[in-house]
Amino acid sequence: MPGVLTLVGAGGCADRDAEAVTYSLWVDWFEHHTTSATAFAEVLGHDIDRVVAERSEALLRRAHRVLECSGPVSWTVKEPTYRTAARLPDLHSALFLGLRASFHDVHGDLEPVAAPALLDQLDPPTNTQLLVALRHVLAAGHSNHYRSPGAWDDAVRSCSGS
């Protein structure tokens, strides 16, 4: 997958191509249980220690893009990568978006007992209401928006005081 890695980590004029490749990773590779583990490992899982150690712009950009669309990847596959990514503050916003996508994606996979420990390691994202709502649904034991359709709206209402 060297070409994919280059495009996902690309910047500048290649952003449009990187968006298309990232979208394809999400819907063509990550949403299918037969390909998601291998695809995730190849585009980030095997390299996460290098990303954290080197912190190069291209590696961080790739990690951001992959984490943000990793919602459908099996929790057991992505959780070790998530734990490593949590050590690097530059990846906290992408990791939060990946955790949120894990809850909201139709095929999202999230472990409501383990995910809060990861959230505890992150600097709060810009929208702390979303963080509070995610904590709320996880505390209630919900693992996916589509398996618990009203849980998110209830959490948002509860957290906003309305």
PDB file of C-alpha atoms in Angstrom:
ATOM      1  CA  MET A   1       0.000   0.000   0.000  1.00  0.00           C
ATOM      2  CA  PRO A   2       2.902   2.443  -0.509  1.00  0.00           C
ATOM      3  CA  GLY A   3       0.942   4.595  -2.989  1.00  0.00           C
ATOM      4  CA  VAL A   4      -1.977   4.817  -0.563  1.00  0.00           C
ATOM      5  CA  LEU A   5       0.367   5.822   2.265  1.00  0.00           C
ATOM      6  CA  THR A   6       1.837   8.579   0.135  1.00  0.00           C
ATOM      7  CA  LEU A   7      -1.572   9.951  -0.826  1.00  0.00           C
ATOM      8  CA  VAL A   8      -3.048   9.732   2.686  1.00  0.00           C
ATOM      9  CA  GLY A   9      -0.016  11.590   4.057  1.00  0.00           C
ATOM     10  CA  ALA A  10       0.048  14.107   1.223  1.00  0.00           C
ATOM     11  CA  GLY A  11      -0.480  17.791   1.702  1.00  0.00           C
ATOM     12  CA  GLY A  12      -0.878  20.844  -0.466  1.00  0.00           C
ATOM     13  CA  CYS A  13      -2.275  20.279  -3.958  1.00  0.00           C
ATOM     14  CA  ALA A  14      -2.645  16.554  -3.283  1.00  0.00           C
ATOM     15  CA  ASP A  15      -5.243  17.163  -0.534  1.00  0.00           C
ATOM     16  CA  ARG A  16      -8.096  16.470  -2.951  1.00  0.00           C
ATOM     17  CA  ASP A  17      -6.560  13.103  -3.868  1.00  0.00           C
ATOM     18  CA  ALA A  18      -5.901  12.348  -0.197  1.00  0.00           C
ATOM     19  CA  GLU A  19      -9.576  13.033   0.599  1.00  0.00           C
ATOM     20  CA  ALA A  20     -10.678  10.568  -2.076  1.00  0.00           C
ATOM     21  CA  VAL A  21      -8.260   7.913  -0.816  1.00  0.00           C
ATOM     22  CA  THR A  22      -9.302   8.519   2.802  1.00  0.00           C
ATOM     23  CA  TYR A  23     -12.959   8.182   1.838  1.00  0.00           C
ATOM     24  CA  SER A  24     -12.152   4.943   0.030  1.00  0.00           C
ATOM     25  CA  LEU A  25     -10.299   3.636   3.100  1.00  0.00           C
ATOM     26  CA  TRP A  26     -13.386   4.350   5.165  1.00  0.00           C
ATOM     27  CA  VAL A  27     -16.113   2.895   2.927  1.00  0.00           C
ATOM     28  CA  ASP A  28     -14.238   0.344   0.816  1.00  0.00           C
ATOM     29  CA  TRP A  29     -11.759  -1.063   3.327  1.00  0.00           C
ATOM     30  CA  PHE A  30     -12.596  -0.137   6.935  1.00  0.00           C
ATOM     31  CA  GLU A  31     -16.329  -0.920   6.725  1.00  0.00           C
ATOM     32  CA  HIS A  32     -15.728  -4.500   5.591  1.00  0.00           C
ATOM     33  CA  HIS A  33     -14.752  -6.963   8.298  1.00  0.00           C
ATOM     34  CA  THR A  34     -12.745  -9.053   5.816  1.00  0.00           C
ATOM     35  CA  THR A  35     -10.414  -6.163   4.907  1.00  0.00           C
ATOM     36  CA  SER A  36     -10.510  -3.677   7.782  1.00  0.00           C
ATOM     37  CA  ALA A  37      -7.887  -5.237  10.063  1.00  0.00           C
ATOM     38  CA  THR A  38      -5.289  -5.582   7.321  1.00  0.00           C
ATOM     39  CA  ALA A  39      -6.027  -2.168   5.812  1.00  0.00           C
ATOM     40  CA  PHE A  40      -5.855  -0.403   9.186  1.00  0.00           C
ATOM     41  CA  ALA A  41      -2.614  -2.162  10.101  1.00  0.00           C
ATOM     42  CA  GLU A  42      -1.047  -1.275   6.757  1.00  0.00           C
ATOM     43  CA  VAL A  43      -1.986   2.417   6.745  1.00  0.00           C
ATOM     44  CA  LEU A  44      -1.397   3.184  10.439  1.00  0.00           C
ATOM     45  CA  GLY A  45      -1.323   0.288  12.921  1.00  0.00           C
ATOM     46  CA  HIS A  46       2.160  -0.958  11.992  1.00  0.00           C
ATOM     47  CA  ASP A  47       3.531   2.607  11.901  1.00  0.00           C
ATOM     48  CA  ILE A  48       1.992   4.259  14.948  1.00  0.00           C
ATOM     49  CA  ASP A  49       5.147   3.945  17.064  1.00  0.00           C
ATOM     50  CA  ARG A  50       7.118   5.605  14.250  1.00  0.00           C
ATOM     51  CA  VAL A  51       4.496   8.372  13.980  1.00  0.00           C
ATOM     52  CA  VAL A  52       4.790   9.088  17.711  1.00  0.00           C
ATOM     53  CA  ALA A  53       8.610   8.931  17.687  1.00  0.00           C
ATOM     54  CA  GLU A  54       9.328  10.930  14.519  1.00  0.00           C
ATOM     55  CA  ARG A  55       6.370  13.344  14.532  1.00  0.00           C
ATOM     56  CA  SER A  56       7.006  14.376  10.937  1.00  0.00           C
ATOM     57  CA  GLU A  57       4.377  16.498   9.242  1.00  0.00           C
ATOM     58  CA  ALA A  58       3.547  13.817   6.648  1.00  0.00           C
ATOM     59  CA  LEU A  59       3.254  11.022   9.242  1.00  0.00           C
ATOM     60  CA  LEU A  60       1.061  13.155  11.507  1.00  0.00           C
ATOM     61  CA  ARG A  61      -1.149  14.161   8.583  1.00  0.00           C
ATOM     62  CA  ARG A  62      -1.586  10.495   7.618  1.00  0.00           C
ATOM     63  CA  ALA A  63      -2.324   9.500  11.220  1.00  0.00           C
ATOM     64  CA  HIS A  64      -4.932  12.278  11.502  1.00  0.00           C
ATOM     65  CA  ARG A  65      -6.704  11.170   8.349  1.00  0.00           C
ATOM     66  CA  VAL A  66      -6.698   7.492   9.253  1.00  0.00           C
ATOM     67  CA  LEU A  67      -7.776   7.998  12.877  1.00  0.00           C
ATOM     68  CA  GLU A  68     -10.653  10.263  11.856  1.00  0.00           C
ATOM     69  CA  CYS A  69     -12.153   7.628   9.533  1.00  0.00           C
ATOM     70  CA  SER A  70     -11.337   4.562  11.651  1.00  0.00           C
ATOM     71  CA  GLY A  71     -14.777   4.266  13.262  1.00  0.00           C
ATOM     72  CA  PRO A  72     -15.754   1.014  11.512  1.00  0.00           C
ATOM     73  CA  VAL A  73     -12.485  -0.788  12.295  1.00  0.00           C
ATOM     74  CA  SER A  74     -12.929  -3.470  14.949  1.00  0.00           C
ATOM     75  CA  TRP A  75     -12.218  -2.159  18.445  1.00  0.00           C
ATOM     76  CA  THR A  76      -9.763  -4.987  19.156  1.00  0.00           C
ATOM     77  CA  VAL A  77      -7.781  -4.019  16.053  1.00  0.00           C
ATOM     78  CA  LYS A  78      -7.678  -0.238  16.553  1.00  0.00           C
ATOM     79  CA  GLU A  79      -7.532   0.024  20.343  1.00  0.00           C
ATOM     80  CA  PRO A  80      -3.752  -0.601  20.678  1.00  0.00           C
ATOM     81  CA  THR A  81      -3.118   2.031  17.985  1.00  0.00           C
ATOM     82  CA  TYR A  82      -5.524   4.414  19.742  1.00  0.00           C
ATOM     83  CA  ARG A  83      -3.666   3.902  23.041  1.00  0.00           C
ATOM     84  CA  THR A  84      -0.337   4.710  21.389  1.00  0.00           C
ATOM     85  CA  ALA A  85      -1.794   7.728  19.548  1.00  0.00           C
ATOM     86  CA  ALA A  86      -3.116   9.063  22.870  1.00  0.00           C
ATOM     87  CA  ARG A  87       0.503   9.597  23.987  1.00  0.00           C
ATOM     88  CA  LEU A  88       0.925  12.329  21.370  1.00  0.00           C
ATOM     89  CA  PRO A  89      -1.087  15.528  21.975  1.00  0.00           C
ATOM     90  CA  ASP A  90      -0.871  16.372  18.251  1.00  0.00           C
ATOM     91  CA  LEU A  91      -3.152  13.389  17.597  1.00  0.00           C
ATOM     92  CA  HIS A  92      -5.719  14.042  20.345  1.00  0.00           C
ATOM     93  CA  SER A  93      -8.249  15.839  18.146  1.00  0.00           C
ATOM     94  CA  ALA A  94      -8.079  13.124  15.471  1.00  0.00           C
ATOM     95  CA  LEU A  95      -8.335  10.433  18.115  1.00  0.00           C
ATOM     96  CA  PHE A  96     -11.407  12.098  19.594  1.00  0.00           C
ATOM     97  CA  LEU A  97     -12.987  12.241  16.130  1.00  0.00           C
ATOM     98  CA  GLY A  98     -12.133   8.560  15.631  1.00  0.00           C
ATOM     99  CA  LEU A  99     -13.755   7.654  18.941  1.00  0.00           C
ATOM    100  CA  ARG A 100     -16.819   9.713  18.105  1.00  0.00           C
ATOM    101  CA  ALA A 101     -16.995   8.110  14.647  1.00  0.00           C
ATOM    102  CA  SER A 102     -16.725   4.722  16.315  1.00  0.00           C
ATOM    103  CA  PHE A 103     -19.976   5.534  18.081  1.00  0.00           C
ATOM    104  CA  HIS A 104     -21.784   7.300  15.216  1.00  0.00           C
ATOM    105  CA  ASP A 105     -20.733   5.283  12.155  1.00  0.00           C
ATOM    106  CA  VAL A 106     -23.261   2.714  10.938  1.00  0.00           C
ATOM    107  CA  HIS A 107     -20.549   0.059  11.161  1.00  0.00           C
ATOM    108  CA  GLY A 108     -18.741   1.744  14.048  1.00  0.00           C
ATOM    109  CA  ASP A 109     -17.162  -0.374  16.727  1.00  0.00           C
ATOM    110  CA  LEU A 110     -16.510   0.944  20.207  1.00  0.00           C
ATOM    111  CA  GLU A 111     -16.031  -0.619  23.615  1.00  0.00           C
ATOM    112  CA  PRO A 112     -17.993   1.479  26.131  1.00  0.00           C
ATOM    113  CA  VAL A 113     -15.932   0.236  29.078  1.00  0.00           C
ATOM    114  CA  ALA A 114     -12.468   0.851  27.565  1.00  0.00           C
ATOM    115  CA  ALA A 115     -13.134   4.005  25.519  1.00  0.00           C
ATOM    116  CA  PRO A 116     -13.575   6.372  28.514  1.00  0.00           C
ATOM    117  CA  ALA A 117     -10.027   5.610  29.657  1.00  0.00           C
ATOM    118  CA  LEU A 118      -8.795   6.865  26.296  1.00  0.00           C
ATOM    119  CA  LEU A 119     -10.992   9.955  26.525  1.00  0.00           C
ATOM    120  CA  ASP A 120      -9.448  10.663  29.943  1.00  0.00           C
ATOM    121  CA  GLN A 121      -6.008  10.919  28.298  1.00  0.00           C
ATOM    122  CA  LEU A 122      -7.062  13.525  25.733  1.00  0.00           C
ATOM    123  CA  ASP A 123      -6.946  17.277  25.958  1.00  0.00           C
ATOM    124  CA  PRO A 124     -10.538  18.447  25.549  1.00  0.00           C
ATOM    125  CA  PRO A 125     -11.546  19.042  21.943  1.00  0.00           C
ATOM    126  CA  THR A 126     -12.929  22.388  20.862  1.00  0.00           C
ATOM    127  CA  ASN A 127     -16.509  21.249  21.377  1.00  0.00           C
ATOM    128  CA  THR A 128     -16.514  19.966  24.934  1.00  0.00           C
ATOM    129  CA  GLN A 129     -20.285  19.379  24.748  1.00  0.00           C
ATOM    130  CA  LEU A 130     -19.598  16.572  22.275  1.00  0.00           C
ATOM    131  CA  LEU A 131     -16.995  15.129  24.653  1.00  0.00           C
ATOM    132  CA  VAL A 132     -19.459  15.231  27.550  1.00  0.00           C
ATOM    133  CA  ALA A 133     -22.180  13.650  25.403  1.00  0.00           C
ATOM    134  CA  LEU A 134     -19.829  10.873  24.286  1.00  0.00           C
ATOM    135  CA  ARG A 135     -18.853  10.184  27.901  1.00  0.00           C
ATOM    136  CA  HIS A 136     -22.561  10.121  28.785  1.00  0.00           C
ATOM    137  CA  VAL A 137     -23.498   7.477  26.172  1.00  0.00           C
ATOM    138  CA  LEU A 138     -20.478   5.362  27.055  1.00  0.00           C
ATOM    139  CA  ALA A 139     -21.284   5.509  30.765  1.00  0.00           C
ATOM    140  CA  ALA A 140     -24.771   4.263  29.917  1.00  0.00           C
ATOM    141  CA  GLY A 141     -23.178   1.274  28.148  1.00  0.00           C
ATOM    142  CA  HIS A 142     -24.016   2.276  24.576  1.00  0.00           C
ATOM    143  CA  SER A 143     -21.531   1.237  21.904  1.00  0.00           C
ATOM    144  CA  ASN A 144     -23.165   2.464  18.695  1.00  0.00           C
ATOM    145  CA  HIS A 145     -25.619   5.178  17.692  1.00  0.00           C
ATOM    146  CA  TYR A 146     -27.522   2.855  15.358  1.00  0.00           C
ATOM    147  CA  ARG A 147     -27.945   0.147  17.976  1.00  0.00           C
ATOM    148  CA  SER A 148     -29.125   2.776  20.500  1.00  0.00           C
ATOM    149  CA  PRO A 149     -30.924   5.338  18.306  1.00  0.00           C
ATOM    150  CA  GLY A 150     -32.079   7.825  20.952  1.00  0.00           C
ATOM    151  CA  ALA A 151     -29.044   7.651  23.234  1.00  0.00           C
ATOM    152  CA  TRP A 152     -27.046  10.451  21.603  1.00  0.00           C
ATOM    153  CA  ASP A 153     -29.928  12.932  21.492  1.00  0.00           C
ATOM    154  CA  ASP A 154     -30.755  12.118  25.120  1.00  0.00           C
ATOM    155  CA  ALA A 155     -27.121  12.638  26.087  1.00  0.00           C
ATOM    156  CA  VAL A 156     -26.896  15.977  24.267  1.00  0.00           C
ATOM    157  CA  ARG A 157     -30.115  17.182  25.932  1.00  0.00           C
ATOM    158  CA  SER A 158     -28.972  15.952  29.321  1.00  0.00           C
ATOM    159  CA  CYS A 159     -25.557  17.573  28.977  1.00  0.00           C
ATOM    160  CA  SER A 160     -26.917  20.898  27.763  1.00  0.00           C
ATOM    161  CA  GLY A 161     -29.431  21.119  30.580  1.00  0.00           C
ATOM    162  CA  SER A 162     -32.493  21.215  28.319  1.00  0.00           C
TER     163      SER A 162
END
